[in-house]
Tab-separated table of C-alpha atoms in Angstrom:
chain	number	residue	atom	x	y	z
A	1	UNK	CA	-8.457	54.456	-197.212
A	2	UNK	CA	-6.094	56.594	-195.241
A	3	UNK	CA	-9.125	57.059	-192.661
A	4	UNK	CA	-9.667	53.466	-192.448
A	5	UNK	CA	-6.131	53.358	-191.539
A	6	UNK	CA	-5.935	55.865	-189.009
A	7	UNK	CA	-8.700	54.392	-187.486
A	8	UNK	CA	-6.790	50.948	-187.586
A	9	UNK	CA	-3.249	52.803	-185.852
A	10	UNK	CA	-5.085	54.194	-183.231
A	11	UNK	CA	-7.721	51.290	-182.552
A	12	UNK	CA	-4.256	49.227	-182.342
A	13	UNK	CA	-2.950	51.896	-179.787
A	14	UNK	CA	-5.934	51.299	-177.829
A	15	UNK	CA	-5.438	47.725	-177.797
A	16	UNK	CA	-1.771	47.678	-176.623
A	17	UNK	CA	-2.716	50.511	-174.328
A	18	UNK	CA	-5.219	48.801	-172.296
A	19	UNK	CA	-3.027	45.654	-172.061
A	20	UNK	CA	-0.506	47.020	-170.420
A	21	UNK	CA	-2.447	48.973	-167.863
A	22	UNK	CA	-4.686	46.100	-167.377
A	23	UNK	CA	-1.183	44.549	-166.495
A	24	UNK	CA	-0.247	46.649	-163.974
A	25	UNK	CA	-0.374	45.172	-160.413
A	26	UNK	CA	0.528	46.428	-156.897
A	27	UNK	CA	4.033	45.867	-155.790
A	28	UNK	CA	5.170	44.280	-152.827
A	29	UNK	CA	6.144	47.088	-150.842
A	30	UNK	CA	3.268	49.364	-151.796
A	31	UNK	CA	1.008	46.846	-149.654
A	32	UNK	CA	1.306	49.075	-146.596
A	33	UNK	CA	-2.419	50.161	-146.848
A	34	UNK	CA	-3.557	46.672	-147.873
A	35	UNK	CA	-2.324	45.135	-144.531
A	36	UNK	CA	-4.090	47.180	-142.123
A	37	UNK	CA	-6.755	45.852	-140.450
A	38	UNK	CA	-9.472	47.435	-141.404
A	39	UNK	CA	-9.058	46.155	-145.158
A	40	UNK	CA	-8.980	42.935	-144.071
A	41	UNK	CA	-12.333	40.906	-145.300
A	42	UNK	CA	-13.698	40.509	-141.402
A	43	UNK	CA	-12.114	43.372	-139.805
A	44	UNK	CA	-12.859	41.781	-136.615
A	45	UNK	CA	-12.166	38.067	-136.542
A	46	UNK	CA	-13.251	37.979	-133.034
A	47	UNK	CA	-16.765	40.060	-132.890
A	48	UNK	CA	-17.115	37.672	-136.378
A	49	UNK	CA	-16.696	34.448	-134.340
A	50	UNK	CA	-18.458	35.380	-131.583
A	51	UNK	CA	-21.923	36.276	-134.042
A	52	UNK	CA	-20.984	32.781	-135.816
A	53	UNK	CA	-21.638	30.920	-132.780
A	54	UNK	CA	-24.532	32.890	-131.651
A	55	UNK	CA	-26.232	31.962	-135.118
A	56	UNK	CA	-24.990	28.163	-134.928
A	57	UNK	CA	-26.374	28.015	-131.326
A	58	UNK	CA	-30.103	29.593	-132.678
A	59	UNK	CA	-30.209	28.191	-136.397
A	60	UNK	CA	-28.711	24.916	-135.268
A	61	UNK	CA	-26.990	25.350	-138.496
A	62	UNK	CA	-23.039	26.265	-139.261
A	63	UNK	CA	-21.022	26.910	-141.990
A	64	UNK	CA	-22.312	28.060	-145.455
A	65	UNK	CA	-20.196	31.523	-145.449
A	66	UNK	CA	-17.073	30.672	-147.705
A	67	UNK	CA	-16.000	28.097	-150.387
A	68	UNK	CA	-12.795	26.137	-148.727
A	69	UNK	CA	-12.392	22.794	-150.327
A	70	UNK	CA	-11.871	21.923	-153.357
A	71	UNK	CA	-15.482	19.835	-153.544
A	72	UNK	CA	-14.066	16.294	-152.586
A	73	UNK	CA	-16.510	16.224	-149.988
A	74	UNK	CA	-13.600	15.888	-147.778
A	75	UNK	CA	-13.389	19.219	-145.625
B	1	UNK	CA	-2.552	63.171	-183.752
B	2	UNK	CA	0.840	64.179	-182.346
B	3	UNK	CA	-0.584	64.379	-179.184
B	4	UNK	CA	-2.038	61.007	-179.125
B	5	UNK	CA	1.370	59.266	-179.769
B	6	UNK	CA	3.153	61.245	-177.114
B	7	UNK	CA	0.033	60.285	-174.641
B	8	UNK	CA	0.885	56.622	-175.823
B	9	UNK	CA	4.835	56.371	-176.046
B	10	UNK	CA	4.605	58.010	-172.393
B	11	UNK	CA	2.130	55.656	-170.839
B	12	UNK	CA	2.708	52.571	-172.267
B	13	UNK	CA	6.783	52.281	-173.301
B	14	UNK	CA	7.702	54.370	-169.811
B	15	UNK	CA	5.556	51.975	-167.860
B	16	UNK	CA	7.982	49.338	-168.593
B	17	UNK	CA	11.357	50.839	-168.518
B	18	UNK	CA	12.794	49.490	-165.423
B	19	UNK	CA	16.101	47.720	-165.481
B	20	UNK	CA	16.316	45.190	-162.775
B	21	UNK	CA	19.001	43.595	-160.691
B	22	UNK	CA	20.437	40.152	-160.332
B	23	UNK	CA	22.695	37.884	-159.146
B	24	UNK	CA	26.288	38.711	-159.995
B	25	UNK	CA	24.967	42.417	-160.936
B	26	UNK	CA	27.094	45.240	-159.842
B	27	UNK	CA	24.965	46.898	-156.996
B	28	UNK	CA	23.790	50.598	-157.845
B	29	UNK	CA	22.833	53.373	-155.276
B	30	UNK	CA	19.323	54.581	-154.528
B	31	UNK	CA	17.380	57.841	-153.699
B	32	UNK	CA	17.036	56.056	-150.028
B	33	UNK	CA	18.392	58.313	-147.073
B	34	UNK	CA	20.442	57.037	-144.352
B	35	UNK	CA	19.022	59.506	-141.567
B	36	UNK	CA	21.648	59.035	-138.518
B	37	UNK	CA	24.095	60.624	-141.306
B	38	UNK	CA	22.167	62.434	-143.070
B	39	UNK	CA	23.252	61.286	-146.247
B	40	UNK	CA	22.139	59.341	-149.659
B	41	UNK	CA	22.189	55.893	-149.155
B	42	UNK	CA	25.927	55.197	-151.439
B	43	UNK	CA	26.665	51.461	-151.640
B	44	UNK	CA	29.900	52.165	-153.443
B	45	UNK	CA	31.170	53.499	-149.985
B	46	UNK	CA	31.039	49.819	-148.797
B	47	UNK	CA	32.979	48.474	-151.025
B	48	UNK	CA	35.540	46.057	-149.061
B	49	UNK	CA	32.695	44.986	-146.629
B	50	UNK	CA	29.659	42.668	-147.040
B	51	UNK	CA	26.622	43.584	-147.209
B	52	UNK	CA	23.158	42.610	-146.307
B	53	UNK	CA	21.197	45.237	-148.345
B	54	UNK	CA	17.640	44.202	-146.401
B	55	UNK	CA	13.759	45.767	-147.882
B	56	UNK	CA	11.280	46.614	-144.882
B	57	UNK	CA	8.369	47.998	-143.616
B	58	UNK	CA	6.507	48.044	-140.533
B	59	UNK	CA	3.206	46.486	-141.735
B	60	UNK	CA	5.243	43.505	-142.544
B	61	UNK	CA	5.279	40.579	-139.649
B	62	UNK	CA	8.534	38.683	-140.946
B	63	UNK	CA	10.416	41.854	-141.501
B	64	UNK	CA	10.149	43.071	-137.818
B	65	UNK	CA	11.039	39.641	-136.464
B	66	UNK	CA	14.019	39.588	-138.786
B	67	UNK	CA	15.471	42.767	-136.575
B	68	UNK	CA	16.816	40.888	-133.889
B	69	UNK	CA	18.451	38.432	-135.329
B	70	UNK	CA	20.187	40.829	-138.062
B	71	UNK	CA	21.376	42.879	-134.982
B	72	UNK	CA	22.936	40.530	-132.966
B	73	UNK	CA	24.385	38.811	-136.420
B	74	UNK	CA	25.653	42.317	-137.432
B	75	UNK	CA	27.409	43.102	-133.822
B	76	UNK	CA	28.883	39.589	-134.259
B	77	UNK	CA	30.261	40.130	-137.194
B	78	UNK	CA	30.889	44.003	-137.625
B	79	UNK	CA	34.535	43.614	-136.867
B	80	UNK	CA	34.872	41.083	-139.917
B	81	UNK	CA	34.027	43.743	-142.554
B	82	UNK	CA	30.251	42.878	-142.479
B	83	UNK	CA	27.273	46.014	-142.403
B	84	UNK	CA	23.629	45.734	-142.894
B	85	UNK	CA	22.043	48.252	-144.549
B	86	UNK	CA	18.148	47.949	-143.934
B	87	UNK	CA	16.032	50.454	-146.474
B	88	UNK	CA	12.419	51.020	-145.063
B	89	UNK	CA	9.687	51.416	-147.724
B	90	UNK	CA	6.917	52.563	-145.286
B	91	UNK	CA	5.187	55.313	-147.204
B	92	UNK	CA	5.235	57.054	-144.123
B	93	UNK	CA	8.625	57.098	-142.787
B	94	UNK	CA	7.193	58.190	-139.265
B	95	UNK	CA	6.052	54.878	-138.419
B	96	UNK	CA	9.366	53.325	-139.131
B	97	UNK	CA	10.625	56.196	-136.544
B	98	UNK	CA	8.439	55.300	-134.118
B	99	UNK	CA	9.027	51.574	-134.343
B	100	UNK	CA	12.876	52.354	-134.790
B	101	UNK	CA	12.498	54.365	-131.099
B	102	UNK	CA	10.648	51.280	-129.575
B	103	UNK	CA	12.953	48.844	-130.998
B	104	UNK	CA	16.104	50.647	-132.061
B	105	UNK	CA	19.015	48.912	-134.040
B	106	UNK	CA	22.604	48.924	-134.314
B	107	UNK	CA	22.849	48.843	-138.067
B	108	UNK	CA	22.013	51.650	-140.672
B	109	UNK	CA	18.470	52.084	-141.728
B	110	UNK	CA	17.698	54.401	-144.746
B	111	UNK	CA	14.384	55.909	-145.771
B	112	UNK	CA	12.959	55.382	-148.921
B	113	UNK	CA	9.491	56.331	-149.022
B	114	UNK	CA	8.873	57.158	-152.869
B	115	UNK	CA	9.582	53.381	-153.342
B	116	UNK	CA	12.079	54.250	-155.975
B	117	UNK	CA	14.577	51.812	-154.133
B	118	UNK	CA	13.110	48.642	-154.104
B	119	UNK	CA	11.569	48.829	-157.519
B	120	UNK	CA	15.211	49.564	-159.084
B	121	UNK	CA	16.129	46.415	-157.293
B	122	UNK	CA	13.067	44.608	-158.473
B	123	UNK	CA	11.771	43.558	-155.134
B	124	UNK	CA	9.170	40.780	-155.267
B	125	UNK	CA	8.686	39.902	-151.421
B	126	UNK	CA	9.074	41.460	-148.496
B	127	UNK	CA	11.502	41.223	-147.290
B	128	UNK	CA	13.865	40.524	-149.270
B	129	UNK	CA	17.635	40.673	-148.691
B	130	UNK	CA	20.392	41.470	-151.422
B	131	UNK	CA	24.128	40.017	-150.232
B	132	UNK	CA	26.277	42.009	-151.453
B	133	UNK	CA	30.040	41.138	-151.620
B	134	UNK	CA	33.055	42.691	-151.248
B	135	UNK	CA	34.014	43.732	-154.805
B	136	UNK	CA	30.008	45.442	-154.338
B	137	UNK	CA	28.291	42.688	-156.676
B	138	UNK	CA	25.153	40.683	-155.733
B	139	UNK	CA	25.441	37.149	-154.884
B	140	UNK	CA	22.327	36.184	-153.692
B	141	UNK	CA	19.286	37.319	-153.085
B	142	UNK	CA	16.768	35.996	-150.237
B	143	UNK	CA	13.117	36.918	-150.150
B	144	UNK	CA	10.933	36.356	-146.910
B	145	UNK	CA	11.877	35.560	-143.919
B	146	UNK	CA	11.631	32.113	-141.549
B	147	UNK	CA	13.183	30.889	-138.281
B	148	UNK	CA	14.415	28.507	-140.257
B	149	UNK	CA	16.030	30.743	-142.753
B	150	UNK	CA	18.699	32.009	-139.718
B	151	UNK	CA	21.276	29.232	-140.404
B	152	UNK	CA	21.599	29.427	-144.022
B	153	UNK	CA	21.801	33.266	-144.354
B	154	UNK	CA	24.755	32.839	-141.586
B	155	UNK	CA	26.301	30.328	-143.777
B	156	UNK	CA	25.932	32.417	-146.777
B	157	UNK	CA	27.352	35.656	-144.953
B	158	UNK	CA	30.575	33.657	-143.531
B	159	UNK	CA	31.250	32.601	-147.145
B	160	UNK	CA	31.264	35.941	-148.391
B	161	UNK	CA	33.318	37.020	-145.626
B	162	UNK	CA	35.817	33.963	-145.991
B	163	UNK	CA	36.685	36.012	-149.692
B	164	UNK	CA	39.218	38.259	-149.939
Protein backbone atom coordinates (compact mmCIF):
# COMPACT_ATOMS: atom_id res chain seq x y z
CA UNK A 1 0.00 0.00 0.00
CA UNK A 2 2.54 2.55 1.06
CA UNK A 3 4.48 1.59 -2.31
CA UNK A 4 1.48 2.06 -4.33
CA UNK A 5 1.42 5.38 -2.80
CA UNK A 6 4.78 6.48 -3.28
CA UNK A 7 4.50 5.53 -6.62
CA UNK A 8 1.22 7.70 -6.86
CA UNK A 9 3.26 11.09 -5.04
CA UNK A 10 5.91 10.89 -7.31
CA UNK A 11 3.96 9.85 -10.62
CA UNK A 12 1.87 13.12 -9.51
CA UNK A 13 5.26 15.07 -9.26
CA UNK A 14 5.97 14.01 -12.65
CA UNK A 15 2.79 15.18 -13.89
CA UNK A 16 2.90 18.75 -12.44
CA UNK A 17 6.56 18.75 -13.33
CA UNK A 18 6.28 18.35 -16.94
CA UNK A 19 3.38 20.87 -17.10
CA UNK A 20 5.07 23.51 -16.05
CA UNK A 21 8.19 23.08 -18.10
CA UNK A 22 6.14 22.23 -21.03
CA UNK A 23 4.80 25.81 -20.13
CA UNK A 24 7.71 27.58 -20.32
CA UNK A 25 8.09 29.88 -23.39
CA UNK A 26 10.73 32.38 -24.63
CA UNK A 27 10.37 35.89 -23.45
CA UNK A 28 10.23 38.85 -25.40
CA UNK A 29 13.51 40.18 -24.91
CA UNK A 30 15.38 36.89 -25.07
CA UNK A 31 14.42 36.92 -28.96
CA UNK A 32 17.76 38.47 -29.85
CA UNK A 33 19.01 35.18 -31.51
CA UNK A 34 15.59 34.43 -33.02
CA UNK A 35 15.66 37.68 -35.13
CA UNK A 36 18.77 37.28 -36.94
CA UNK A 37 18.68 36.46 -40.26
CA UNK A 38 19.92 33.44 -40.61
CA UNK A 39 17.01 31.84 -38.42
CA UNK A 40 14.68 33.22 -40.47
CA UNK A 41 12.69 30.31 -42.59
CA UNK A 42 14.30 31.62 -46.18
CA UNK A 43 17.39 33.18 -45.04
CA UNK A 44 17.56 34.81 -48.29
CA UNK A 45 14.25 36.19 -49.50
CA UNK A 46 15.93 37.42 -52.53
CA UNK A 47 18.21 34.31 -53.89
CA UNK A 48 14.53 32.50 -52.82
CA UNK A 49 12.60 34.71 -55.29
CA UNK A 50 14.89 34.75 -57.80
CA UNK A 51 14.92 30.41 -57.92
CA UNK A 52 10.92 30.85 -57.66
CA UNK A 53 10.77 32.52 -60.87
CA UNK A 54 13.34 30.50 -62.56
CA UNK A 55 11.10 27.34 -61.70
CA UNK A 56 7.72 29.23 -62.69
CA UNK A 57 9.41 30.29 -65.99
CA UNK A 58 10.58 26.25 -66.71
CA UNK A 59 7.63 24.28 -64.91
CA UNK A 60 5.11 26.81 -66.14
CA UNK A 61 3.80 26.17 -62.76
CA UNK A 62 3.82 28.62 -59.43
CA UNK A 63 2.89 28.45 -56.11
CA UNK A 64 2.43 25.17 -54.11
CA UNK A 65 5.24 26.09 -51.33
CA UNK A 66 3.10 27.38 -48.28
CA UNK A 67 -0.52 27.20 -46.95
CA UNK A 68 -1.83 31.09 -46.92
CA UNK A 69 -5.55 31.18 -47.04
CA UNK A 70 -7.78 30.00 -45.09
CA UNK A 71 -9.31 27.51 -48.08
CA UNK A 72 -12.13 29.94 -49.36
CA UNK A 73 -10.71 29.57 -52.61
CA UNK A 74 -10.30 33.21 -52.43
CA UNK A 75 -6.39 33.92 -52.30
CA UNK B 1 13.27 10.65 -1.56
CA UNK B 2 14.44 13.91 0.02
CA UNK B 3 16.24 14.61 -2.86
CA UNK B 4 13.47 14.23 -5.24
CA UNK B 5 11.26 16.88 -3.46
CA UNK B 6 14.04 19.41 -3.28
CA UNK B 7 14.69 18.63 -7.25
CA UNK B 8 10.83 19.38 -7.51
CA UNK B 9 10.07 22.39 -5.04
CA UNK B 10 13.24 24.01 -6.90
CA UNK B 11 12.17 23.49 -10.46
CA UNK B 12 8.73 23.76 -10.48
CA UNK B 13 7.55 26.40 -7.41
CA UNK B 14 10.91 28.72 -8.27
CA UNK B 15 9.95 28.70 -11.90
CA UNK B 16 7.02 30.72 -11.06
CA UNK B 17 8.01 33.08 -8.39
CA UNK B 18 8.10 36.31 -10.14
CA UNK B 19 6.16 39.24 -8.82
CA UNK B 20 5.17 41.53 -11.57
CA UNK B 21 4.45 45.19 -11.98
CA UNK B 22 1.43 47.26 -12.81
CA UNK B 23 -0.25 50.20 -13.18
CA UNK B 24 -0.32 52.34 -10.06
CA UNK B 25 2.64 49.96 -8.66
CA UNK B 26 5.40 51.66 -6.87
CA UNK B 27 8.41 51.32 -9.35
CA UNK B 28 11.40 49.11 -7.93
CA UNK B 29 15.13 49.28 -9.03
CA UNK B 30 16.93 46.72 -11.16
CA UNK B 31 20.39 44.99 -11.51
CA UNK B 32 20.57 47.25 -14.92
CA UNK B 33 23.78 49.57 -15.08
CA UNK B 34 23.70 53.04 -16.17
CA UNK B 35 27.32 53.03 -17.83
CA UNK B 36 28.04 56.97 -18.44
CA UNK B 37 27.87 56.91 -14.41
CA UNK B 38 28.85 53.98 -13.65
CA UNK B 39 26.24 53.21 -11.37
CA UNK B 40 23.07 50.76 -10.62
CA UNK B 41 20.27 51.83 -12.40
CA UNK B 42 18.18 53.56 -8.89
CA UNK B 43 14.73 54.81 -9.90
CA UNK B 44 14.15 56.13 -6.42
CA UNK B 45 16.79 58.87 -7.36
CA UNK B 46 14.13 60.25 -9.80
CA UNK B 47 11.70 60.74 -7.71
CA UNK B 48 10.21 64.41 -8.47
CA UNK B 49 10.71 63.84 -12.29
CA UNK B 50 8.82 61.72 -14.88
CA UNK B 51 9.88 59.06 -16.24
CA UNK B 52 9.82 57.09 -19.38
CA UNK B 53 11.40 53.80 -18.11
CA UNK B 54 11.78 52.38 -22.03
CA UNK B 55 12.89 48.15 -22.76
CA UNK B 56 15.31 47.79 -25.91
CA UNK B 57 17.43 45.96 -27.94
CA UNK B 58 19.11 46.31 -31.11
CA UNK B 59 17.54 43.36 -33.01
CA UNK B 60 14.33 45.11 -32.50
CA UNK B 61 13.10 47.46 -35.65
CA UNK B 62 10.47 49.65 -33.60
CA UNK B 63 12.79 50.11 -30.72
CA UNK B 64 15.61 51.81 -32.80
CA UNK B 65 13.13 54.03 -34.62
CA UNK B 66 11.67 55.00 -31.27
CA UNK B 67 15.33 56.76 -30.49
CA UNK B 68 14.79 59.78 -32.24
CA UNK B 69 11.78 60.74 -31.34
CA UNK B 70 12.42 59.98 -27.43
CA UNK B 71 15.52 62.28 -27.87
CA UNK B 72 14.23 65.18 -29.25
CA UNK B 73 10.95 64.66 -26.81
CA UNK B 74 13.42 64.31 -23.85
CA UNK B 75 15.60 67.63 -24.83
CA UNK B 76 12.15 69.27 -25.14
CA UNK B 77 11.11 68.51 -22.12
CA UNK B 78 14.24 67.92 -19.79
CA UNK B 79 13.85 71.30 -18.22
CA UNK B 80 10.17 70.31 -17.07
CA UNK B 81 11.37 67.54 -14.70
CA UNK B 82 11.06 64.82 -17.44
CA UNK B 83 14.18 61.87 -17.98
CA UNK B 84 14.10 58.79 -20.02
CA UNK B 85 15.72 56.05 -18.82
CA UNK B 86 16.17 53.43 -21.75
CA UNK B 87 17.42 49.75 -20.29
CA UNK B 88 18.97 47.63 -23.20
CA UNK B 89 18.37 43.85 -22.95
CA UNK B 90 20.82 42.88 -25.78
CA UNK B 91 22.53 39.81 -24.39
CA UNK B 92 25.49 41.29 -25.66
CA UNK B 93 25.78 44.71 -24.44
CA UNK B 94 28.54 45.42 -27.19
CA UNK B 95 26.14 45.73 -29.87
CA UNK B 96 24.09 48.24 -28.02
CA UNK B 97 27.67 50.13 -27.74
CA UNK B 98 28.26 50.03 -31.07
CA UNK B 99 24.81 51.15 -32.16
CA UNK B 100 24.87 53.73 -29.16
CA UNK B 101 28.39 55.17 -30.98
CA UNK B 102 26.60 55.28 -34.44
CA UNK B 103 23.54 56.77 -33.13
CA UNK B 104 24.29 58.22 -29.72
CA UNK B 105 21.52 59.70 -27.36
CA UNK B 106 21.01 62.34 -24.97
CA UNK B 107 19.16 60.35 -22.36
CA UNK B 108 20.51 57.57 -19.95
CA UNK B 109 20.79 54.09 -21.24
CA UNK B 110 21.50 51.22 -18.72
CA UNK B 111 22.71 47.71 -19.43
CA UNK B 112 20.94 44.86 -18.45
CA UNK B 113 22.11 41.89 -20.11
CA UNK B 114 21.11 38.98 -17.58
CA UNK B 115 17.50 40.06 -18.45
CA UNK B 116 16.76 40.28 -14.80
CA UNK B 117 15.20 43.83 -15.53
CA UNK B 118 12.59 43.38 -17.81
CA UNK B 119 11.34 40.13 -16.41
CA UNK B 120 10.85 41.90 -12.82
CA UNK B 121 8.82 44.34 -14.79
CA UNK B 122 7.02 41.64 -16.66
CA UNK B 123 7.79 42.81 -20.12
CA UNK B 124 5.58 41.29 -22.82
CA UNK B 125 6.65 43.36 -26.04
CA UNK B 126 9.34 45.05 -27.08
CA UNK B 127 9.42 47.70 -26.49
CA UNK B 128 7.63 48.53 -24.02
CA UNK B 129 7.62 51.79 -22.02
CA UNK B 130 6.74 52.17 -18.18
CA UNK B 131 5.61 56.10 -17.29
CA UNK B 132 6.56 56.63 -14.31
CA UNK B 133 5.30 59.66 -12.26
CA UNK B 134 6.51 61.90 -9.99
CA UNK B 135 5.66 60.35 -6.60
CA UNK B 136 7.82 57.12 -8.64
CA UNK B 137 4.50 55.00 -9.32
CA UNK B 138 3.52 53.53 -12.73
CA UNK B 139 0.78 55.01 -14.63
CA UNK B 140 0.83 53.48 -17.75
CA UNK B 141 2.45 51.22 -19.53
CA UNK B 142 2.89 51.20 -23.53
CA UNK B 143 4.14 48.20 -25.44
CA UNK B 144 5.39 48.52 -29.17
CA UNK B 145 5.98 51.18 -30.91
CA UNK B 146 4.08 53.11 -34.11
CA UNK B 147 4.36 56.50 -35.85
CA UNK B 148 1.21 56.81 -34.80
CA UNK B 149 1.84 56.13 -31.20
CA UNK B 150 4.07 59.73 -31.03
CA UNK B 151 1.03 61.93 -30.18
CA UNK B 152 -0.52 60.02 -27.50
CA UNK B 153 2.67 59.17 -25.51
CA UNK B 154 3.26 63.19 -25.71
CA UNK B 155 -0.13 63.65 -24.38
CA UNK B 156 0.35 61.15 -21.73
CA UNK B 157 3.88 62.64 -20.68
CA UNK B 158 2.44 66.42 -20.50
CA UNK B 159 -0.25 65.05 -18.14
CA UNK B 160 2.10 63.62 -15.87
CA UNK B 161 4.11 66.62 -15.98
CA UNK B 162 0.99 69.01 -15.51
CA UNK B 163 0.97 67.08 -11.65
CA UNK B 164 2.55 68.43 -8.97
Amino acid sequence: MKKNLNFLFKFVCLVLFLFFVTACSVAPWERGNLAKKNMQISPNPVRSYLRSHVFDSKEASSGGYGAVGGGCGCN
Amino acid sequence: MRCFLLLFYLLVIHSTAVKAMEINSKVVSCSAVIETEQTNMDLQKFRGKVVYLDFWATWCPPCKKSMPFLNALRNELHDQGFEVIAVNVDEDSDDARQFLQQYPVDYLVAMDPTGQCPQQYDVKAMPSAYFIDRKGIIRHIHLGFRERDKQQIRSLILDLLAEK
